[in-house]
PDB file of C-alpha atoms and ligand atoms in Angstrom:
ATOM      1  CA  UNK A   1      48.291 -24.076  30.717  1.00 53.00           C
ATOM      2  CA  UNK A   2      48.466 -19.782  31.349  1.00 48.00           C
ATOM      3  CA  UNK A   3      46.895 -18.152  28.741  1.00 59.00           C
ATOM      4  CA  UNK A   4      44.790 -20.663  27.397  1.00 89.00           C
ATOM      5  CA  UNK A   5      41.345 -21.878  28.679  1.00 96.00           C
ATOM      6  CA  UNK A   6      41.058 -24.676  30.251  1.00 98.00           C
ATOM      7  CA  UNK A   7      38.502 -27.541  29.394  1.00 98.00           C
ATOM      8  CA  UNK A   8      36.963 -29.203  32.149  1.00 98.00           C
ATOM      9  CA  UNK A   9      34.961 -32.390  31.834  1.00 99.00           C
ATOM     10  CA  UNK A  10      32.607 -33.064  34.928  1.00 99.00           C
ATOM     11  CA  UNK A  11      31.059 -36.408  35.887  1.00 98.00           C
ATOM     12  CA  UNK A  12      27.771 -36.880  37.860  1.00 98.00           C
ATOM     13  CA  UNK A  13      25.362 -38.464  38.814  1.00 98.00           C
ATOM     14  CA  UNK A  14      22.534 -36.113  40.244  1.00 98.00           C
ATOM     15  CA  UNK A  15      21.351 -32.818  40.344  1.00 98.00           C
ATOM     16  CA  UNK A  16      24.297 -31.464  39.423  1.00 98.00           C
ATOM     17  CA  UNK A  17      24.034 -27.704  41.506  1.00 98.00           C
ATOM     18  CA  UNK A  18      27.868 -27.685  41.998  1.00 98.00           C
ATOM     19  CA  UNK A  19      27.895 -28.208  38.105  1.00 98.00           C
ATOM     20  CA  UNK A  20      25.133 -24.829  37.959  1.00 98.00           C
ATOM     21  CA  UNK A  21      27.908 -23.264  40.230  1.00 98.00           C
ATOM     22  CA  UNK A  22      31.107 -24.102  38.117  1.00 98.00           C
ATOM     23  CA  UNK A  23      28.703 -22.919  34.932  1.00 98.00           C
ATOM     24  CA  UNK A  24      28.158 -19.760  36.583  1.00 98.00           C
ATOM     25  CA  UNK A  25      31.682 -18.491  37.366  1.00 98.00           C
ATOM     26  CA  UNK A  26      33.247 -19.647  34.345  1.00 98.00           C
ATOM     27  CA  UNK A  27      31.161 -16.894  32.785  1.00 96.00           C
ATOM     28  CA  UNK A  28      33.039 -14.191  34.811  1.00 96.00           C
ATOM     29  CA  UNK A  29      34.791 -12.215  32.307  1.00 96.00           C
ATOM     30  CA  UNK A  30      38.453 -13.214  31.998  1.00 95.00           C
ATOM     31  CA  UNK A  31      37.392 -16.916  33.866  1.00 97.00           C
ATOM     32  CA  UNK A  32      39.847 -19.122  31.782  1.00 98.00           C
ATOM     33  CA  UNK A  33      37.345 -22.455  32.989  1.00 98.00           C
ATOM     34  CA  UNK A  34      35.410 -23.823  29.612  1.00 98.00           C
ATOM     35  CA  UNK A  35      33.136 -26.516  30.840  1.00 98.00           C
ATOM     36  CA  UNK A  36      33.810 -28.510  27.438  1.00 98.00           C
ATOM     37  CA  UNK A  37      30.984 -31.306  28.439  1.00 98.00           C
ATOM     38  CA  UNK A  38      28.924 -33.072  31.441  1.00 99.00           C
ATOM     39  CA  UNK A  39      28.917 -37.059  31.168  1.00 98.00           C
ATOM     40  CA  UNK A  40      26.314 -38.855  33.911  1.00 98.00           C
ATOM     41  CA  UNK A  41      25.839 -42.575  33.986  1.00 97.00           C
ATOM     42  CA  UNK A  42      21.810 -41.705  34.913  1.00 96.00           C
ATOM     43  CA  UNK A  43      20.173 -40.392  32.577  1.00 97.00           C
ATOM     44  CA  UNK A  44      17.595 -39.082  34.933  1.00 98.00           C
ATOM     45  CA  UNK A  45      20.705 -36.814  36.327  1.00 98.00           C
ATOM     46  CA  UNK A  46      18.707 -33.530  36.590  1.00 98.00           C
ATOM     47  CA  UNK A  47      22.620 -32.357  35.855  1.00 98.00           C
ATOM     48  CA  UNK A  48      22.493 -33.130  32.394  1.00 98.00           C
ATOM     49  CA  UNK A  49      19.342 -30.325  31.919  1.00 98.00           C
ATOM     50  CA  UNK A  50      21.522 -28.042  33.076  1.00 98.00           C
ATOM     51  CA  UNK A  51      24.901 -28.658  30.840  1.00 98.00           C
ATOM     52  CA  UNK A  52      21.635 -28.730  27.744  1.00 98.00           C
ATOM     53  CA  UNK A  53      20.448 -25.454  29.378  1.00 98.00           C
ATOM     54  CA  UNK A  54      23.769 -23.875  28.841  1.00 98.00           C
ATOM     55  CA  UNK A  55      24.808 -24.671  25.256  1.00 98.00           C
ATOM     56  CA  UNK A  56      27.264 -27.506  27.019  1.00 98.00           C
ATOM     57  CA  UNK A  57      27.588 -31.154  25.060  1.00 98.00           C
ATOM     58  CA  UNK A  58      26.102 -34.246  27.444  1.00 98.00           C
ATOM     59  CA  UNK A  59      26.641 -37.905  27.112  1.00 98.00           C
ATOM     60  CA  UNK A  60      25.068 -40.246  29.342  1.00 98.00           C
ATOM     61  CA  UNK A  61      27.275 -43.408  29.706  1.00 97.00           C
ATOM     62  CA  UNK A  62      25.262 -46.489  32.736  1.00 95.00           C
ATOM     63  CA  UNK A  63      26.941 -48.696  33.887  1.00 91.00           C
ATOM     64  CA  UNK A  64      24.557 -50.868  33.904  1.00 91.00           C
ATOM     65  CA  UNK A  65      25.426 -51.581  30.509  1.00 89.00           C
ATOM     66  CA  UNK A  66      28.648 -52.596  31.490  1.00 95.00           C
ATOM     67  CA  UNK A  67      30.243 -56.562  32.564  1.00 93.00           C
ATOM     68  CA  UNK A  68      32.262 -54.465  35.694  1.00 93.00           C
ATOM     69  CA  UNK A  69      34.005 -51.598  37.150  1.00 94.00           C
ATOM     70  CA  UNK A  70      36.912 -51.800  34.774  1.00 95.00           C
ATOM     71  CA  UNK A  71      34.963 -52.322  31.677  1.00 96.00           C
ATOM     72  CA  UNK A  72      32.854 -49.350  32.611  1.00 97.00           C
ATOM     73  CA  UNK A  73      35.814 -47.046  33.335  1.00 97.00           C
ATOM     74  CA  UNK A  74      37.411 -48.180  30.458  1.00 97.00           C
ATOM     75  CA  UNK A  75      34.899 -46.953  28.870  1.00 98.00           C
ATOM     76  CA  UNK A  76      34.036 -43.618  30.601  1.00 98.00           C
ATOM     77  CA  UNK A  77      37.841 -42.638  30.377  1.00 98.00           C
ATOM     78  CA  UNK A  78      37.766 -43.037  26.042  1.00 98.00           C
ATOM     79  CA  UNK A  79      34.736 -40.685  26.393  1.00 98.00           C
ATOM     80  CA  UNK A  80      36.097 -38.179  28.361  1.00 98.00           C
ATOM     81  CA  UNK A  81      39.518 -38.341  26.484  1.00 98.00           C
ATOM     82  CA  UNK A  82      37.136 -37.244  23.246  1.00 98.00           C
ATOM     83  CA  UNK A  83      36.935 -34.290  24.835  1.00 98.00           C
ATOM     84  CA  UNK A  84      40.227 -33.435  25.508  1.00 98.00           C
ATOM     85  CA  UNK A  85      40.145 -32.388  28.838  1.00 98.00           C
ATOM     86  CA  UNK A  86      43.606 -30.362  30.688  1.00 98.00           C
ATOM     87  CA  UNK A  87      40.818 -30.748  34.196  1.00 98.00           C
ATOM     88  CA  UNK A  88      38.310 -33.598  35.179  1.00 98.00           C
ATOM     89  CA  UNK A  89      35.431 -32.645  37.851  1.00 98.00           C
ATOM     90  CA  UNK A  90      33.117 -35.517  40.047  1.00 98.00           C
ATOM     91  CA  UNK A  91      30.478 -33.203  41.402  1.00 98.00           C
ATOM     92  CA  UNK A  92      28.712 -35.406  43.120  1.00 97.00           C
ATOM     93  CA  UNK A  93      29.619 -38.838  40.827  1.00 97.00           C
ATOM     94  CA  UNK A  94      28.394 -41.707  43.009  1.00 93.00           C
ATOM     95  CA  UNK A  95      30.464 -44.023  41.831  1.00 92.00           C
ATOM     96  CA  UNK A  96      33.624 -45.397  43.135  1.00 90.00           C
ATOM     97  CA  UNK A  97      36.506 -45.549  40.317  1.00 94.00           C
ATOM     98  CA  UNK A  98      38.928 -47.851  39.192  1.00 95.00           C
ATOM     99  CA  UNK A  99      42.877 -47.303  40.162  1.00 95.00           C
ATOM    100  CA  UNK A 100      43.344 -47.085  36.372  1.00 96.00           C
ATOM    101  CA  UNK A 101      41.173 -44.936  35.633  1.00 97.00           C
ATOM    102  CA  UNK A 102      42.376 -42.852  39.211  1.00 97.00           C
ATOM    103  CA  UNK A 103      45.775 -42.896  37.511  1.00 96.00           C
ATOM    104  CA  UNK A 104      45.256 -42.064  34.123  1.00 97.00           C
ATOM    105  CA  UNK A 105      43.464 -38.867  35.590  1.00 98.00           C
ATOM    106  CA  UNK A 106      46.500 -38.170  38.146  1.00 96.00           C
ATOM    107  CA  UNK A 107      46.917 -34.506  39.118  1.00 97.00           C
ATOM    108  CA  UNK A 108      43.900 -33.548  36.700  1.00 98.00           C
ATOM    109  CA  UNK A 109      41.380 -35.246  38.694  1.00 98.00           C
ATOM    110  CA  UNK A 110      39.289 -33.213  41.047  1.00 98.00           C
ATOM    111  CA  UNK A 111      36.251 -34.047  44.201  1.00 97.00           C
ATOM    112  CA  UNK A 112      33.765 -32.495  46.472  1.00 98.00           C
ATOM    113  CA  UNK A 113      33.088 -34.153  49.551  1.00 97.00           C
ATOM    114  CA  UNK A 114      30.183 -32.652  52.186  1.00 98.00           C
ATOM    115  CA  UNK A 115      32.135 -33.364  55.300  1.00 98.00           C
ATOM    116  CA  UNK A 116      35.835 -31.971  56.455  1.00 98.00           C
ATOM    117  CA  UNK A 117      37.971 -34.865  55.349  1.00 97.00           C
ATOM    118  CA  UNK A 118      39.637 -36.789  56.573  1.00 97.00           C
ATOM    119  CA  UNK A 119      36.543 -36.969  58.891  1.00 98.00           C
ATOM    120  CA  UNK A 120      33.462 -39.174  57.214  1.00 97.00           C
ATOM    121  CA  UNK A 121      34.311 -40.227  54.415  1.00 96.00           C
ATOM    122  CA  UNK A 122      31.240 -42.143  51.930  1.00 94.00           C
ATOM    123  CA  UNK A 123      27.411 -41.007  52.870  1.00 96.00           C
ATOM    124  CA  UNK A 124      25.502 -39.770  55.034  1.00 98.00           C
ATOM    125  CA  UNK A 125      28.186 -37.204  56.323  1.00 98.00           C
ATOM    126  CA  UNK A 126      25.731 -35.150  57.796  1.00 98.00           C
ATOM    127  CA  UNK A 127      23.856 -37.037  59.673  1.00 98.00           C
ATOM    128  CA  UNK A 128      27.190 -38.371  60.981  1.00 98.00           C
ATOM    129  CA  UNK A 129      28.676 -35.266  62.097  1.00 98.00           C
ATOM    130  CA  UNK A 130      25.264 -34.885  64.299  1.00 98.00           C
ATOM    131  CA  UNK A 131      25.964 -37.849  65.858  1.00 98.00           C
ATOM    132  CA  UNK A 132      29.403 -37.347  66.782  1.00 98.00           C
ATOM    133  CA  UNK A 133      27.876 -33.560  68.104  1.00 98.00           C
ATOM    134  CA  UNK A 134      30.804 -31.705  66.133  1.00 98.00           C
ATOM    135  CA  UNK A 135      30.955 -27.904  66.552  1.00 98.00           C
ATOM    136  CA  UNK A 136      32.059 -27.422  62.957  1.00 98.00           C
ATOM    137  CA  UNK A 137      31.234 -28.739  59.713  1.00 98.00           C
ATOM    138  CA  UNK A 138      31.731 -28.780  55.929  1.00 98.00           C
ATOM    139  CA  UNK A 139      33.414 -29.296  52.463  1.00 98.00           C
ATOM    140  CA  UNK A 140      36.217 -30.264  51.383  1.00 98.00           C
ATOM    141  CA  UNK A 141      37.544 -30.162  47.719  1.00 98.00           C
ATOM    142  CA  UNK A 142      41.082 -32.662  46.363  1.00 98.00           C
ATOM    143  CA  UNK A 143      43.038 -33.928  43.869  1.00 98.00           C
ATOM    144  CA  UNK A 144      41.453 -37.895  43.599  1.00 97.00           C
ATOM    145  CA  UNK A 145      44.062 -40.764  44.315  1.00 91.00           C
ATOM    146  CA  UNK A 146      42.883 -44.598  44.468  1.00 87.00           C
ATOM    147  CA  UNK A 147      41.696 -43.936  48.429  1.00 83.00           C
ATOM    148  CA  UNK A 148      38.358 -43.306  48.224  1.00 80.00           C
ATOM    149  CA  UNK A 149      37.158 -39.536  49.516  1.00 85.00           C
ATOM    150  CA  UNK A 150      41.229 -39.860  50.045  1.00 88.00           C
ATOM    151  CA  UNK A 151      43.648 -37.119  48.089  1.00 95.00           C
ATOM    152  CA  UNK A 152      45.830 -33.926  48.833  1.00 97.00           C
ATOM    153  CA  UNK A 153      43.307 -31.204  49.962  1.00 98.00           C
ATOM    154  CA  UNK A 154      43.086 -28.053  47.535  1.00 98.00           C
ATOM    155  CA  UNK A 155      40.551 -26.597  49.989  1.00 98.00           C
ATOM    156  CA  UNK A 156      37.861 -26.639  53.099  1.00 98.00           C
ATOM    157  CA  UNK A 157      35.090 -24.485  54.070  1.00 98.00           C
ATOM    158  CA  UNK A 158      34.834 -24.853  57.821  1.00 98.00           C
ATOM    159  CA  UNK A 159      31.285 -23.804  59.271  1.00 98.00           C
ATOM    160  CA  UNK A 160      29.720 -23.677  62.447  1.00 98.00           C
ATOM    161  CA  UNK A 161      27.689 -26.516  63.895  1.00 98.00           C
ATOM    162  CA  UNK A 162      24.226 -24.479  65.546  1.00 98.00           C
ATOM    163  CA  UNK A 163      21.967 -26.531  68.627  1.00 96.00           C
ATOM    164  CA  UNK A 164      18.977 -26.701  65.951  1.00 97.00           C
ATOM    165  CA  UNK A 165      20.843 -27.819  63.032  1.00 98.00           C
ATOM    166  CA  UNK A 166      19.067 -30.889  61.075  1.00 98.00           C
ATOM    167  CA  UNK A 167      20.870 -33.392  58.488  1.00 98.00           C
ATOM    168  CA  UNK A 168      18.821 -30.770  56.216  1.00 98.00           C
ATOM    169  CA  UNK A 169      19.423 -27.667  57.378  1.00 98.00           C
ATOM    170  CA  UNK A 170      23.494 -29.051  57.635  1.00 98.00           C
ATOM    171  CA  UNK A 171      23.328 -30.118  53.927  1.00 98.00           C
ATOM    172  CA  UNK A 172      22.025 -26.657  52.843  1.00 98.00           C
ATOM    173  CA  UNK A 173      24.438 -24.960  54.406  1.00 98.00           C
ATOM    174  CA  UNK A 174      26.717 -26.580  53.252  1.00 98.00           C
ATOM    175  CA  UNK A 175      25.905 -26.998  49.701  1.00 98.00           C
ATOM    176  CA  UNK A 176      26.323 -23.017  49.572  1.00 98.00           C
ATOM    177  CA  UNK A 177      29.929 -23.621  50.712  1.00 98.00           C
ATOM    178  CA  UNK A 178      30.537 -26.665  48.291  1.00 98.00           C
ATOM    179  CA  UNK A 179      29.600 -23.658  45.619  1.00 98.00           C
ATOM    180  CA  UNK A 180      32.186 -21.044  46.705  1.00 98.00           C
ATOM    181  CA  UNK A 181      34.690 -23.818  47.183  1.00 98.00           C
ATOM    182  CA  UNK A 182      34.790 -25.503  43.859  1.00 98.00           C
ATOM    183  CA  UNK A 183      34.712 -23.065  41.584  1.00 98.00           C
ATOM    184  CA  UNK A 184      37.571 -21.835  43.599  1.00 98.00           C
ATOM    185  CA  UNK A 185      39.682 -24.324  43.650  1.00 98.00           C
ATOM    186  CA  UNK A 186      38.917 -24.989  39.618  1.00 98.00           C
ATOM    187  CA  UNK A 187      40.033 -21.223  39.017  1.00 98.00           C
ATOM    188  CA  UNK A 188      43.260 -21.883  40.424  1.00 98.00           C
ATOM    189  CA  UNK A 189      43.895 -25.072  38.395  1.00 98.00           C
ATOM    190  CA  UNK A 190      42.738 -23.239  34.965  1.00 98.00           C
ATOM    191  CA  UNK A 191      45.109 -20.731  35.976  1.00 98.00           C
ATOM    192  CA  UNK A 192      48.062 -23.065  36.425  1.00 98.00           C
ATOM    193  CA  UNK A 193      48.123 -21.693  40.297  1.00 98.00           C
ATOM    194  CA  UNK A 194      47.167 -25.072  41.719  1.00 98.00           C
ATOM    195  CA  UNK A 195      49.037 -28.697  40.729  1.00 98.00           C
ATOM    196  CA  UNK A 196      49.591 -31.724  42.245  1.00 97.00           C
ATOM    197  CA  UNK A 197      53.260 -32.534  43.356  1.00 94.00           C
ATOM    198  CA  UNK A 198      54.812 -35.172  44.738  1.00 90.00           C
ATOM    199  CA  UNK A 199      54.386 -34.587  48.423  1.00 89.00           C
ATOM    200  CA  UNK A 200      50.625 -33.121  48.211  1.00 93.00           C
ATOM    201  CA  UNK A 201      48.567 -29.998  46.750  1.00 97.00           C
ATOM    202  CA  UNK A 202      50.998 -27.646  45.578  1.00 98.00           C
ATOM    203  CA  UNK A 203      49.261 -24.065  45.747  1.00 98.00           C
ATOM    204  CA  UNK A 204      51.637 -20.883  43.528  1.00 98.00           C
ATOM    205  CA  UNK A 205      54.292 -23.599  44.033  1.00 97.00           C
ATOM    206  CA  UNK A 206      53.536 -23.479  47.436  1.00 97.00           C
ATOM    207  CA  UNK A 207      52.957 -26.861  49.528  1.00 98.00           C
ATOM    208  CA  UNK A 208      49.141 -26.104  50.850  1.00 98.00           C
ATOM    209  CA  UNK A 209      48.513 -27.538  54.276  1.00 97.00           C
ATOM    210  CA  UNK A 210      47.313 -30.966  55.187  1.00 95.00           C
ATOM    211  CA  UNK A 211      43.564 -29.289  55.164  1.00 95.00           C
ATOM    212  CA  UNK A 212      44.220 -27.604  52.571  1.00 97.00           C
ATOM    213  CA  UNK A 213      43.128 -23.786  52.223  1.00 98.00           C
ATOM    214  CA  UNK A 214      40.504 -23.178  54.704  1.00 98.00           C
ATOM    215  CA  UNK A 215      37.780 -20.458  54.359  1.00 97.00           C
ATOM    216  CA  UNK A 216      35.189 -19.963  57.190  1.00 97.00           C
ATOM    217  CA  UNK A 217      32.940 -17.402  55.849  1.00 91.00           C
TER     218      UNK A 217
HETATM  219  C1  GAR B   1      27.643 -32.931  46.864  1.00 68.82           C
HETATM  220  O1  GAR B   1      27.445 -32.497  47.930  1.00 68.82           O
HETATM  221  C2  GAR B   1      28.724 -33.616  46.528  1.00 68.82           C
HETATM  222  O2  GAR B   1      29.190 -33.295  47.798  1.00 68.82           O
HETATM  223  C3  GAR B   1      28.163 -34.683  47.216  1.00 68.82           C
HETATM  224  O3  GAR B   1      27.288 -35.371  46.246  1.00 68.82           O
HETATM  225  C4  GAR B   1      26.461 -33.915  46.234  1.00 68.82           C
HETATM  226  C5  GAR B   1      25.781 -33.795  44.751  1.00 68.82           C
HETATM  227  O4  GAR B   1      25.613 -32.380  44.495  1.00 68.82           O
HETATM  228  N1  GAR B   1      29.346 -35.616  46.614  1.00 68.82           N
HETATM  229  C6  GAR B   1      29.999 -36.944  47.071  1.00 68.82           C
HETATM  230  O5  GAR B   1      29.151 -37.155  48.684  1.00 68.82           O
HETATM  231  C7  GAR B   1      31.325 -37.303  46.646  1.00 68.82           C
HETATM  232  N2  GAR B   1      31.481 -38.743  47.500  1.00 68.82           N
HETATM  233  P1  GAR B   1      24.832 -31.889  43.718  1.00 68.82           P
HETATM  234  O6  GAR B   1      24.662 -32.684  42.278  1.00 68.82           O
HETATM  235  O7  GAR B   1      23.815 -30.608  44.031  1.00 68.82           O
HETATM  236  O8  GAR B   1      25.750 -30.819  42.920  1.00 68.82           O
END
């Protein structure tokens, strides 16, 4: 991929602030990242408006119109592959993906999750970090495997939990970090620096630690 642009298809279900961060960073001089299309499983996802405002192709594929996960995922794969992306980015895509889907995009499917994985897979991550009395919280970018919110970690941003934090205040600070680390991971991939090896994620040919690259802003 070095030398060429890296076409990215983004899947989302909601606000799309991570999509916006990717769009903004791809506008930087010399960026190899091109957001080729945005696909949502909900017609009311605000991320679709962000994409349209940036002149990016959009599509809606409503899972409710399909008879089961496999049928939806097959249609989703066909739609994505029509854009021939090098990378597929999950940016708040709130659907569990089938094994067939994940295997089809192995090594070229990234996700962002609002916790320090492997802690707090699933939902309500900020409240769960507070309930556990954690001193630190954050967000993670990882290659997607068949395990929900699992898969080799690429980068994590770690923030301190303050005594007066609420789930909302934590969510805000974690979101700010998501907008830093997701464009970073996508840039690494587009530059041919990041890939999924047999044993895990590699950056510049070197295995990343199990936590991924750690950032403590
Ligand atoms: C983000 O916080 C992302 O980490 C989370 O959804 C939010 C989407 O925000 N993803 C997951 O929880 C995936 N398990 P956005 O629409 O503003 O980018």
